[in-house]
Short mmCIF file of C-alpha atoms in Angstrom, two decimals:
data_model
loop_
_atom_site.label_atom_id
_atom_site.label_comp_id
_atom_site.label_asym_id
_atom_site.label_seq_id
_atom_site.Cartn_x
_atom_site.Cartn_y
_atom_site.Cartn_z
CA UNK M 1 -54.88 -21.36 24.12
CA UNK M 2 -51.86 -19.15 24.88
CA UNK M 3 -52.30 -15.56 24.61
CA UNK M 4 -49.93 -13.10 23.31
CA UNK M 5 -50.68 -9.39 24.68
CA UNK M 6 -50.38 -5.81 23.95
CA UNK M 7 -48.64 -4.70 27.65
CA UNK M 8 -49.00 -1.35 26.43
CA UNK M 9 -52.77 -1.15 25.28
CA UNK M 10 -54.15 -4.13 26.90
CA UNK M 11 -55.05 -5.69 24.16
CA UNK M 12 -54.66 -9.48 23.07
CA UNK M 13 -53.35 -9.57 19.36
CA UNK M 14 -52.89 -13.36 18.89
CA UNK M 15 -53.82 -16.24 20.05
CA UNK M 16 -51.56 -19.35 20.29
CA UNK M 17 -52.88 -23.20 19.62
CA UNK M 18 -50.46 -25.65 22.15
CA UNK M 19 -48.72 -28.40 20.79
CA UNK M 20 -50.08 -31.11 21.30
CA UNK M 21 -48.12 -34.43 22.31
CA UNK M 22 -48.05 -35.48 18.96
CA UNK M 23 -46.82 -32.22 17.45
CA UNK M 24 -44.10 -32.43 19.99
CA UNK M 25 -43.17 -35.88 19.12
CA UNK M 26 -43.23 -35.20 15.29
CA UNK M 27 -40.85 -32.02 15.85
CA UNK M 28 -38.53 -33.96 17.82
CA UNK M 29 -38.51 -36.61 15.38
CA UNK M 30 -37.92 -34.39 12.66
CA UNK M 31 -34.97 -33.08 14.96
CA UNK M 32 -33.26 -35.49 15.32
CA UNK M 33 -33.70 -36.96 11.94
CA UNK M 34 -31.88 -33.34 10.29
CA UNK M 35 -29.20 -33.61 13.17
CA UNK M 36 -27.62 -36.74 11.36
CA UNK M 37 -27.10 -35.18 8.63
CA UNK M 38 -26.81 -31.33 9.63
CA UNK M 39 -23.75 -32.69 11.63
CA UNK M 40 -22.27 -34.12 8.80
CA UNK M 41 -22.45 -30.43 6.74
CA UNK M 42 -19.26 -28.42 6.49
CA UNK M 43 -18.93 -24.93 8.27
CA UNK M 44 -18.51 -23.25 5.01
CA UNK M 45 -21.99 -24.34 4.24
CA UNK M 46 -23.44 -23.79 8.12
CA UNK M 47 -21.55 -20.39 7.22
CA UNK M 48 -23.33 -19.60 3.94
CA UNK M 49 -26.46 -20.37 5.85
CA UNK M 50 -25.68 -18.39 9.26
CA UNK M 51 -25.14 -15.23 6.82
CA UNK M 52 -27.89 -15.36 5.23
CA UNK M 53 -29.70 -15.66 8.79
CA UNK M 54 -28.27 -11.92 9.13
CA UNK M 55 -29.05 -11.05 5.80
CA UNK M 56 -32.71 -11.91 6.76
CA UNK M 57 -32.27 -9.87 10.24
CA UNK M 58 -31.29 -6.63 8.72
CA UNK M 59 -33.01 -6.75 5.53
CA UNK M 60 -36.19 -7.23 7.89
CA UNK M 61 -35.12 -5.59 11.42
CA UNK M 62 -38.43 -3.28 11.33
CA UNK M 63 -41.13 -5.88 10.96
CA UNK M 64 -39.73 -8.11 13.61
CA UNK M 65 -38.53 -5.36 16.14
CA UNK M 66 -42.58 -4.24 15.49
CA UNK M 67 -43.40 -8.02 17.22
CA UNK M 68 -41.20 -7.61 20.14
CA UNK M 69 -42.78 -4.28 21.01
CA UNK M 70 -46.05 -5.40 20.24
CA UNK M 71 -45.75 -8.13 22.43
CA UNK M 72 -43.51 -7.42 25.13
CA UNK M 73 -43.66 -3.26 25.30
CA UNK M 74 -39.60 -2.66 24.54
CA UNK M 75 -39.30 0.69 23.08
CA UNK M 76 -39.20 0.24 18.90
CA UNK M 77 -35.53 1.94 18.85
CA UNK M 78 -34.28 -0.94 21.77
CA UNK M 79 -36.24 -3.47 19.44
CA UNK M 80 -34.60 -2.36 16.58
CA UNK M 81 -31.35 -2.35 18.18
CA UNK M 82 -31.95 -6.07 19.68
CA UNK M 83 -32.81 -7.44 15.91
CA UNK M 84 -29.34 -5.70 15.01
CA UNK M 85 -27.32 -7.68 17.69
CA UNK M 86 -28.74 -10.51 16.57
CA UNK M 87 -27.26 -10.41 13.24
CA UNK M 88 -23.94 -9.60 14.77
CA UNK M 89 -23.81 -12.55 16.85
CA UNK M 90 -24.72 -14.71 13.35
CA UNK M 91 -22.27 -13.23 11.52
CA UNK M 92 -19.36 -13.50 14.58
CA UNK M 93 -20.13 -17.24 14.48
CA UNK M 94 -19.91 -17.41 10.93
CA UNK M 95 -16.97 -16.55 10.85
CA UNK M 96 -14.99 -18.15 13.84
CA UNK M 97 -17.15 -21.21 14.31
CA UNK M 98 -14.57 -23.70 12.43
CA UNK M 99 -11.40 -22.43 13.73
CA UNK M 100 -13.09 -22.21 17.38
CA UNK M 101 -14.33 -25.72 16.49
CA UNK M 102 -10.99 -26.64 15.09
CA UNK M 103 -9.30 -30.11 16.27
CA UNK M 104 -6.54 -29.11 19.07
CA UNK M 105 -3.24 -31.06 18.70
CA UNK M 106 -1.75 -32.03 22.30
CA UNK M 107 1.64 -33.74 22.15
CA UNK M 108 1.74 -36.83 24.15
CA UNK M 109 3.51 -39.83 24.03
CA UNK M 110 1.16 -40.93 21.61
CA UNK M 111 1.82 -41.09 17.52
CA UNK M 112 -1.03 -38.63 17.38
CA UNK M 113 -3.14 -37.27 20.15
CA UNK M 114 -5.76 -34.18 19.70
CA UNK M 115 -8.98 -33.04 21.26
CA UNK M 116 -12.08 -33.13 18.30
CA UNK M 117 -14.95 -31.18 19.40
CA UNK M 118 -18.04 -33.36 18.02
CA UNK M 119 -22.09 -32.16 18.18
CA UNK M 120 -24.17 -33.42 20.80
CA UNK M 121 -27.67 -33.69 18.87
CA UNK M 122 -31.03 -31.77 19.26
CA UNK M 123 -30.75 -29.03 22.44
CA UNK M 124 -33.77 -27.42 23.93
CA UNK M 125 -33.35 -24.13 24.72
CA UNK M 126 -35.98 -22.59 27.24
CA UNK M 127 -35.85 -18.81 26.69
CA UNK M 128 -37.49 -15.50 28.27
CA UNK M 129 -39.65 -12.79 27.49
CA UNK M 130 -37.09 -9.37 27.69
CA UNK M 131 -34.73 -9.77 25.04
CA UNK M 132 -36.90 -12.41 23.16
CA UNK M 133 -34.93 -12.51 20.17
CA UNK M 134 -31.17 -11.79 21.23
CA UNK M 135 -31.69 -14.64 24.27
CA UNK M 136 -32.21 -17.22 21.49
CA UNK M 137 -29.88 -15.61 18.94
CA UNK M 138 -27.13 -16.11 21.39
CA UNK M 139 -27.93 -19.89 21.89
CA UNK M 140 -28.71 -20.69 18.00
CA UNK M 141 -26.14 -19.32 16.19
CA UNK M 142 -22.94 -21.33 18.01
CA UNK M 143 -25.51 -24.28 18.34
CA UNK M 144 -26.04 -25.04 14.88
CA UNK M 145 -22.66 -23.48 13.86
CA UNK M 146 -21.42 -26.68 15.99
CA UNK M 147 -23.82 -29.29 14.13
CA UNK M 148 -26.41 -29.22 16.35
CA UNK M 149 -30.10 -28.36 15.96
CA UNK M 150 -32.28 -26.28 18.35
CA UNK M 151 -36.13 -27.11 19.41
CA UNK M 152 -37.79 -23.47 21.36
CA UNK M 153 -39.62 -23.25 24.47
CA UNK M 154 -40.46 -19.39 24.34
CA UNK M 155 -41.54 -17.83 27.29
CA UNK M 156 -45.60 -17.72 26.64
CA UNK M 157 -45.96 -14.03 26.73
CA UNK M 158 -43.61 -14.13 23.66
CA UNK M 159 -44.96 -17.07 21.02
CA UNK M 160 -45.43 -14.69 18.16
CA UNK M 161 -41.43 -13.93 18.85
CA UNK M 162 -41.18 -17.61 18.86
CA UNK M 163 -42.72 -17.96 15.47
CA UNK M 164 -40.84 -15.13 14.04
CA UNK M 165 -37.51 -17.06 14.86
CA UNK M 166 -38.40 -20.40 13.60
CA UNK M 167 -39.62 -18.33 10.08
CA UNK M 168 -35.89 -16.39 10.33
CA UNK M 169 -34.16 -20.00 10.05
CA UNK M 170 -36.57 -20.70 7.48
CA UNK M 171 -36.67 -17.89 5.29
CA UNK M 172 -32.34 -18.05 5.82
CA UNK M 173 -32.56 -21.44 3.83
CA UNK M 174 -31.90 -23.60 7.16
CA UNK M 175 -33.16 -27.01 6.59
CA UNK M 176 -36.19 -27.57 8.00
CA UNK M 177 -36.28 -29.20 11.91
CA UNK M 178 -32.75 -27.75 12.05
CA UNK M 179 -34.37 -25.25 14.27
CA UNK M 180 -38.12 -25.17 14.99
CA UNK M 181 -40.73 -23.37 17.61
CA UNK M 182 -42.58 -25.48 20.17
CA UNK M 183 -45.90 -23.73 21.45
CA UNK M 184 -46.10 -24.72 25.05
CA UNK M 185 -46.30 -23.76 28.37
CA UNK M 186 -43.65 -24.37 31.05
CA UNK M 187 -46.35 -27.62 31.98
CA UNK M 188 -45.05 -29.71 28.95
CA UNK M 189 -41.58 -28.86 29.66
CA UNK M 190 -39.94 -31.83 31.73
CA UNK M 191 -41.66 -34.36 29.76
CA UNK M 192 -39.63 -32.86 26.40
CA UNK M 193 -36.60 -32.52 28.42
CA UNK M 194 -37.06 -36.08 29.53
CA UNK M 195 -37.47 -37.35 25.96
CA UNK M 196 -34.36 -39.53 25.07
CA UNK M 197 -34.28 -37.33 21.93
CA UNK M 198 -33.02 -34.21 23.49
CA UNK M 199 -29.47 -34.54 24.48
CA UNK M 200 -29.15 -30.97 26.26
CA UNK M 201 -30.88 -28.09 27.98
CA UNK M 202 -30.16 -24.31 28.14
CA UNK M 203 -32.43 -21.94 29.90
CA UNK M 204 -32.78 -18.08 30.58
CA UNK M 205 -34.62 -17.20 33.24
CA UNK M 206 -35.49 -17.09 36.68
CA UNK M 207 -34.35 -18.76 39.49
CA UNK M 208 -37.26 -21.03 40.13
CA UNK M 209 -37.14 -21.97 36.43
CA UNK M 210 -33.83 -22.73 36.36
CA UNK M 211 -33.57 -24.92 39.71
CA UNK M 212 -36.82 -26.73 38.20
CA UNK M 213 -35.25 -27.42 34.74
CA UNK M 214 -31.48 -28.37 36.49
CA UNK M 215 -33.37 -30.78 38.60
CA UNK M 216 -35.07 -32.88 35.82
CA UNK M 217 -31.69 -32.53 33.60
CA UNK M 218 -29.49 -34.05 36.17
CA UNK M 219 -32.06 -36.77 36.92
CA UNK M 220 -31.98 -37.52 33.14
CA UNK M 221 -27.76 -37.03 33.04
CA UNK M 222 -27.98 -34.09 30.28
CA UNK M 223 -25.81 -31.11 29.97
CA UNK M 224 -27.46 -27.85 31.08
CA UNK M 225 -26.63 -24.28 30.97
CA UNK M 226 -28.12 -21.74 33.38
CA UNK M 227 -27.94 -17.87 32.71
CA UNK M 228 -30.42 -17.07 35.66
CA UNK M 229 -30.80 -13.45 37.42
CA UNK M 230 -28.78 -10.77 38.45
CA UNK M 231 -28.09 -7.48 40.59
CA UNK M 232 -25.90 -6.12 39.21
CA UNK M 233 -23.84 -3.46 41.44
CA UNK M 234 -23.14 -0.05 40.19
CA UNK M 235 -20.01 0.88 42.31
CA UNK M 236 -19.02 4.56 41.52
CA UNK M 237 -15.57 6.13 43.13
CA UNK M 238 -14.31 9.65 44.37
CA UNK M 239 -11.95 9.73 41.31
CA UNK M 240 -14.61 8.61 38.81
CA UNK M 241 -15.57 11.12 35.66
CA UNK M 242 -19.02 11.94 37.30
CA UNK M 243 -20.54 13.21 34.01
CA UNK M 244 -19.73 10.10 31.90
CA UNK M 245 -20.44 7.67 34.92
CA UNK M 246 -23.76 9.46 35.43
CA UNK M 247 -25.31 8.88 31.62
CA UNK M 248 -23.35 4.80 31.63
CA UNK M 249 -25.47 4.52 34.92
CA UNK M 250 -28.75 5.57 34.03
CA UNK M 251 -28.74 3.36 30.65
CA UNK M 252 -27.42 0.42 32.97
CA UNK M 253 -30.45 0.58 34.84
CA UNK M 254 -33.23 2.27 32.61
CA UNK M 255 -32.87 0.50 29.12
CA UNK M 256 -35.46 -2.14 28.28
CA UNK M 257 -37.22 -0.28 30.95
CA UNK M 258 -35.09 -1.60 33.57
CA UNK M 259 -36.31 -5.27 32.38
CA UNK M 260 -32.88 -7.13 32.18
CA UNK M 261 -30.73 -9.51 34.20
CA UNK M 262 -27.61 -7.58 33.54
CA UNK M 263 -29.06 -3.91 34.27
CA UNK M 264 -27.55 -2.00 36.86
CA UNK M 265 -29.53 -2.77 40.00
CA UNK M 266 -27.63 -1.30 43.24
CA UNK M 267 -26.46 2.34 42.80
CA UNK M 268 -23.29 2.10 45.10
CA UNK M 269 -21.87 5.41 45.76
CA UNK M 270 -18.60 6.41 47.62
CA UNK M 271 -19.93 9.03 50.46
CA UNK M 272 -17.99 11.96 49.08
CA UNK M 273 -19.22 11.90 45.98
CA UNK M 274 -22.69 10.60 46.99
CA UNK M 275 -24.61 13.64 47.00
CA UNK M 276 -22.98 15.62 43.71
CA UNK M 277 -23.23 11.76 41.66
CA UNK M 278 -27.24 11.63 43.13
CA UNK M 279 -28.16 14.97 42.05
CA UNK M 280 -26.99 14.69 38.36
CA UNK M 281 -28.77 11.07 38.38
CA UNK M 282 -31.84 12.29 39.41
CA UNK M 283 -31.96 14.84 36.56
CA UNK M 284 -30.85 12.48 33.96
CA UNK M 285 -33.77 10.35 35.15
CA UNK M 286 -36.65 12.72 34.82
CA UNK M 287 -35.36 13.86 31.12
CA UNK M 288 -36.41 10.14 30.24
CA UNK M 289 -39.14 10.38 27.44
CA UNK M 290 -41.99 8.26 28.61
CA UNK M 291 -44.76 7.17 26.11
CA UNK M 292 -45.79 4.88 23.67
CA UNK M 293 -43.76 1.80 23.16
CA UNK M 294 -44.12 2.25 18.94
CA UNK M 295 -42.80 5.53 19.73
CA UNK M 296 -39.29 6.48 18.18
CA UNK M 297 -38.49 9.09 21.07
CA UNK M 298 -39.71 6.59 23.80
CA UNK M 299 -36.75 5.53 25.96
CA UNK M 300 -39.31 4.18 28.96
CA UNK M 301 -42.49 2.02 28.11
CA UNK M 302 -44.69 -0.10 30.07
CA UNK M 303 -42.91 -3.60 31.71
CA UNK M 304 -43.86 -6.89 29.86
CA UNK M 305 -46.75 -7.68 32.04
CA UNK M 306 -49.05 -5.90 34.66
CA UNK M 307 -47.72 -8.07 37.43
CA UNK M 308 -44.60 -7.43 37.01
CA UNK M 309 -45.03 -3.61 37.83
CA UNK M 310 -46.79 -4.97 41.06
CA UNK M 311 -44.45 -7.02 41.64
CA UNK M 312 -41.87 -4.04 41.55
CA UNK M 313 -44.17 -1.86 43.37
CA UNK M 314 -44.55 -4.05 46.22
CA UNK M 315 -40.44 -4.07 46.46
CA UNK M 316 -39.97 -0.47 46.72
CA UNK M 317 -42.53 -0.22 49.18
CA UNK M 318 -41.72 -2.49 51.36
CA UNK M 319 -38.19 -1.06 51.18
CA UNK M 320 -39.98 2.29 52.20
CA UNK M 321 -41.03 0.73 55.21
CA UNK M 322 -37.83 -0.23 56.08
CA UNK M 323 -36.53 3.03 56.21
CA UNK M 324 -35.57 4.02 52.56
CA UNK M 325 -36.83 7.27 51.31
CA UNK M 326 -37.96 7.78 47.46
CA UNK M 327 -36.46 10.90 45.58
CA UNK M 328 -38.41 10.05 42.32
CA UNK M 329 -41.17 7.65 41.06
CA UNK M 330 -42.52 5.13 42.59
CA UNK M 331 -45.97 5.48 41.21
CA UNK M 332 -47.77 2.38 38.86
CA UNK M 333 -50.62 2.43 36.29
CA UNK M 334 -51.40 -0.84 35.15
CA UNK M 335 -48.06 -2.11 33.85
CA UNK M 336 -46.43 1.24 34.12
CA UNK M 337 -44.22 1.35 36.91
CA UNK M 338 -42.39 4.87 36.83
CA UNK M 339 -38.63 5.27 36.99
CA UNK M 340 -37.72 5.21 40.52
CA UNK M 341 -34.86 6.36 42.61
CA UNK M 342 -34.00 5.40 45.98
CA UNK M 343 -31.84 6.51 48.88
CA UNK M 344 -30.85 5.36 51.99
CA UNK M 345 -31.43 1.51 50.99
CA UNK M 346 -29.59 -0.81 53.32
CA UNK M 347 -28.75 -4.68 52.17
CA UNK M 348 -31.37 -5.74 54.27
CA UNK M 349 -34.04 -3.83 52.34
CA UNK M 350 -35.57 -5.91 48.83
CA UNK M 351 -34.71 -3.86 46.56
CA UNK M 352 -30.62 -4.27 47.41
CA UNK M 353 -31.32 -8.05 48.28
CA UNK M 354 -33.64 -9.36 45.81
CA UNK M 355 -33.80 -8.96 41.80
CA UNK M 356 -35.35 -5.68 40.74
CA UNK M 357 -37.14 -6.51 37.38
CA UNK M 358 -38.15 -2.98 36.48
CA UNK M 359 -37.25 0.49 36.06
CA UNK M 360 -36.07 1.19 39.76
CA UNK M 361 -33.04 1.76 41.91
CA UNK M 362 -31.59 2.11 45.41
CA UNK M 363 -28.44 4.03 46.59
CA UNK M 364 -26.17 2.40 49.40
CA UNK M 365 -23.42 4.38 50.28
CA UNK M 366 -19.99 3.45 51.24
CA UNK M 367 -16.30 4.73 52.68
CA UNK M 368 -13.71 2.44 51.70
CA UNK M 369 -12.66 0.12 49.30
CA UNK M 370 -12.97 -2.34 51.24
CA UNK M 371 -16.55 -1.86 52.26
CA UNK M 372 -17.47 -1.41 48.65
CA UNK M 373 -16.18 -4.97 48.00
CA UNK M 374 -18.63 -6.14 50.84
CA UNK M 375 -21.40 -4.91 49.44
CA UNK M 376 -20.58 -5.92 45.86
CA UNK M 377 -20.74 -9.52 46.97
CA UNK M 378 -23.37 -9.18 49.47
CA UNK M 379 -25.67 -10.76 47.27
CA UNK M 380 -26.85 -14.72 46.32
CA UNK M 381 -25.94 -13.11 42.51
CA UNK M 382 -23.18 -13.03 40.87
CA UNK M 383 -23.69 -11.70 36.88
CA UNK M 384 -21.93 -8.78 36.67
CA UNK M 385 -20.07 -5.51 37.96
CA UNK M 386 -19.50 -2.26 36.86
CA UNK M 387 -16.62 0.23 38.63
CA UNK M 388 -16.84 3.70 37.95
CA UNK M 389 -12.76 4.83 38.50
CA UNK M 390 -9.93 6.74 36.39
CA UNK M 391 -7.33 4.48 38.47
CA UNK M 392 -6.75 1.12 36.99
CA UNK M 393 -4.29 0.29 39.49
CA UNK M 394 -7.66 0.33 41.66
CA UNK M 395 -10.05 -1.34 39.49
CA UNK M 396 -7.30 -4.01 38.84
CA UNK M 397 -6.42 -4.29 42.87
CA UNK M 398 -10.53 -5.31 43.05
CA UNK M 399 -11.30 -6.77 40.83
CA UNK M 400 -9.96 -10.13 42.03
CA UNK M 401 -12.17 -9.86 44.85
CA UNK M 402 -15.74 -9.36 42.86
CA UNK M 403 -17.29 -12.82 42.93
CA UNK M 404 -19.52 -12.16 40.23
CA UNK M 405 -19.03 -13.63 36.59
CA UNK M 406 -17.93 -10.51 34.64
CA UNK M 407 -16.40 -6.51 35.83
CA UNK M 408 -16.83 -3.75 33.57
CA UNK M 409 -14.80 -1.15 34.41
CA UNK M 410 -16.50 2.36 33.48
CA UNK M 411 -18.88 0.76 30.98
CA UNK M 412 -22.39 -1.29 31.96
CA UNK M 413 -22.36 -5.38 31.72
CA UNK M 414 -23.50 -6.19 28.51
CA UNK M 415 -23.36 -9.11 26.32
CA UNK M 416 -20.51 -9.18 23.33
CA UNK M 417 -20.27 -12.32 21.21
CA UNK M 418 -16.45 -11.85 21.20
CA UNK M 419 -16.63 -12.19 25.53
CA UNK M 420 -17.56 -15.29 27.64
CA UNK M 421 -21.17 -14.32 29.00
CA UNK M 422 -22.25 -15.46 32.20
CA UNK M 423 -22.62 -15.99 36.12
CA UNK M 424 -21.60 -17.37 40.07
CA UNK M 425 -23.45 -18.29 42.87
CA UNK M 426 -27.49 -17.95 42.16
CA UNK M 427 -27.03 -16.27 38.58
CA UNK M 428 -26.54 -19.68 37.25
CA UNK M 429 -23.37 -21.50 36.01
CA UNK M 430 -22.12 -22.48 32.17
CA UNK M 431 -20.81 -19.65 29.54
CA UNK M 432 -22.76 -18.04 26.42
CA UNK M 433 -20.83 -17.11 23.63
CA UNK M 434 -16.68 -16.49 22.21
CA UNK M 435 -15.37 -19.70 22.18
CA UNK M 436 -16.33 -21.30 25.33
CA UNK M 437 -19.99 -20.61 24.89
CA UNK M 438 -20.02 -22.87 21.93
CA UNK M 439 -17.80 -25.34 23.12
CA UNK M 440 -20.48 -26.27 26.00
CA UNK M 441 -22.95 -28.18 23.60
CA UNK M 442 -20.25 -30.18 22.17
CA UNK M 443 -18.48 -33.71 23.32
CA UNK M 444 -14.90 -32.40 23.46
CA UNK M 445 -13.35 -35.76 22.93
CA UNK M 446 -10.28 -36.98 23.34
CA UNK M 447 -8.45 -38.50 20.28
CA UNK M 448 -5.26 -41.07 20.64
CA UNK M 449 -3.21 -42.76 18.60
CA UNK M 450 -0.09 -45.42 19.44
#
């Protein structure tokens, strides 16, 4: 049995039945047996269909923002909010999938010669616990917008989430196996990714999970995507607005309680404005209402599970040991981990080097520009950036030299379905949504005529 769990009371609300082998092979069948014809649908109809998948989203935001909190702690508001983006992203898709989709005439010497973008066939998609409905949201709606159909591997902390989504397809009029839930643990995982059935993989997660999942893909020749971890860089100037960069910063980190691989992770502060920028943090951090999960005020809950808080706890302490000094926090309670700031951390400490899955936060100081870049890149991540400047002349001089996959300049890294999502280096390679995020489960094929 798989257990879903209350993070915030302790208590286990549901439990889960695994698929057997036979379940899986009847799903997969099913599958693929909707994907020849799904394929064949127009996008006016996948259209009709991805609307209605918003419709469902909005009409019903509060009963399945209620799951994710239930089940994975996010403050009801942030749920709320996640069910809302993920009605956005249907309805962006909805509407540009066919012209994004649309054949590409490239003059050649050939009587006719264009680029068709055709669907690959049933993709797994291997998604985590944080943003469990927004991470699969972001994959389904240019997958089957394409002609392709989805099969679920949730993360197991999150299978009620998982059922919710299949029963959001449903209830939107999808036809069923166009998109369906598979209740397993990460055990049963290569053997559906080696079935000859599933023609590609995408996964959001860790580092260890991706690696894993990569490694059986490439054996088996099949497309992957790989949004993997992050930390992020918050890199604040003498010439930024303090006030604004201040609030951007403590939402970067904090929202989700800090449980996100695009939060803001290193606090990276030019010296002269180190101390003024710290003190304003630190009191924007302790106004942070703290509470119930189900509570409306609650911006900080409990993390997803109790380990996790250890896990946290054990980075900032060891980064004490090295010499860093805590100016709040640092305290845990079960799977509350309080919100946590930092000074003095060096890139040798955990908490600068490693991901930081939780509401904490170290503060490196820097002179130059030059430095700054350093540290921006001193990482095996490469998600995002945000700069904190009023010069753009500056922002646009560094940018260039920020490895990472996406900068933000005076905003925090955040998905938009309208921008290319994803990373470099150990953050994972491939692109979520716009136009080249659904163009990466698709044979782009090349079309010639004499």
């Amino acid at each position: 049995m798989i257990l879903s769990k209350n993070p915030y009371t302790g208590e286990t609300i549901e439990e889960h039945r695994e698929s057997s082998s036979e379940d899986i092979d009847n799903a997969l069948e099913k599958a693929t047996a909707v994907f020849h014809e799904w394929k064949t649908t127009s996008f006016s109809f996948r259209s009709k269909l991805m609307l209605n998948a918003a419709e469902e989203l909005r009409k019903n935001k509060q009963e399945y923002a209620e799951v994710i909190t239930k089940e994975m702690g996010k403050p009801i508001k942030q749920s709320i909010a996640e069910i809302e983006k993920c009605a956005w992203v249907c309805e962006y898709y909805a509407e540009n999938a066919e012209k994004q989709l649309a054949p590409e005439v490239i003059e050649t010497d050939a009587a006719n010669s264009y680029v068709n973008y055709a669907p690959l066939g049933v993709v797994l998609a291997i998604m985590p616990w944080n943003f469990p409905f927004w991470q699969v949201f972001r994959f389904a709606a240019p997958a089957l917008m394409a002609g392709n159909v989805g099969v679920l591997k949730h993360a197991s902390n999150v299978m009620m989430c998982g059922k919710n989504l299949e029963k959001v397809f449903i209830r939107a009029g999808f036809p069923e196996g166009c998109f369906q839930n598979l209740t397993i643990g990460s055990k049963k995982v290569d053997d559906v990714l080696q079935d000859k059935r599933v023609k590609a993989v995408t996964l959001t997660g860790s580092e260890g999970a991706g690696s894993a999942v990569a490694a059986t893909a490439g054996r088996q020749i099949k497309k992957t995507v790989l949004e993997l971890g992050g930390s992020n860089p918050l890199v604040v100037f003498d010439d930024a607005d303090l006030e604004e960069a201040v609030g951007t910063c403590v939402q970067a980190r904090f929202q989700n309680t800090g449980q996100s691989c695009i939060a803001g992770k290193r606090l990276l502060l030019q010296e002269s404005i180190a101390e003024k920028f710290t003190d304003l943090f630190l009191k924007k951090v302790k106004d942070l209402k703290i509470g119930d999960p189900m509570d409306e005020d609650t911006f900080i809950g409990v993390q997803a599970r109790e380990d996790l808080a250890e896990d946290l706890e054990k980075q900032v302490k060891d980064s004490v040991k090295m010499g860093a000094q805590i100016l709040t926090g640092g305290e845990r309670k079960m799977a509350f981990y309080a919100p946590t700031v930092l000074k003095d951390v060096t890139p040798q400490m955990p908490v600068f080097k490693e991901e930081t899955f939780g509401p904490a936060i170290g503060i490196t100081t820097f002179k130059t520009e030059e430095e700054a870049v350093d540290l921006i890149n001193a990482t095996q991540f490469g998600l995002g950036v945000s700069l904190f400047t009023t010069s753009k002349e500056r922002a646009q001089k560094l940018i260039p030299q920020i490895e990472d996959g996406a900068v933000f300049v005076n905003e925090l890294v955040k998905s938009d379905p309208r921008l290319p999502f994803g990373g470099t280096k150990k953050s994972g390679y491939g692109r979520e949504l716009s136009n080249f995020g659904i163009r990466e489960f698709v044979n782009i094929q090349t079309v010639y005529f004499k």
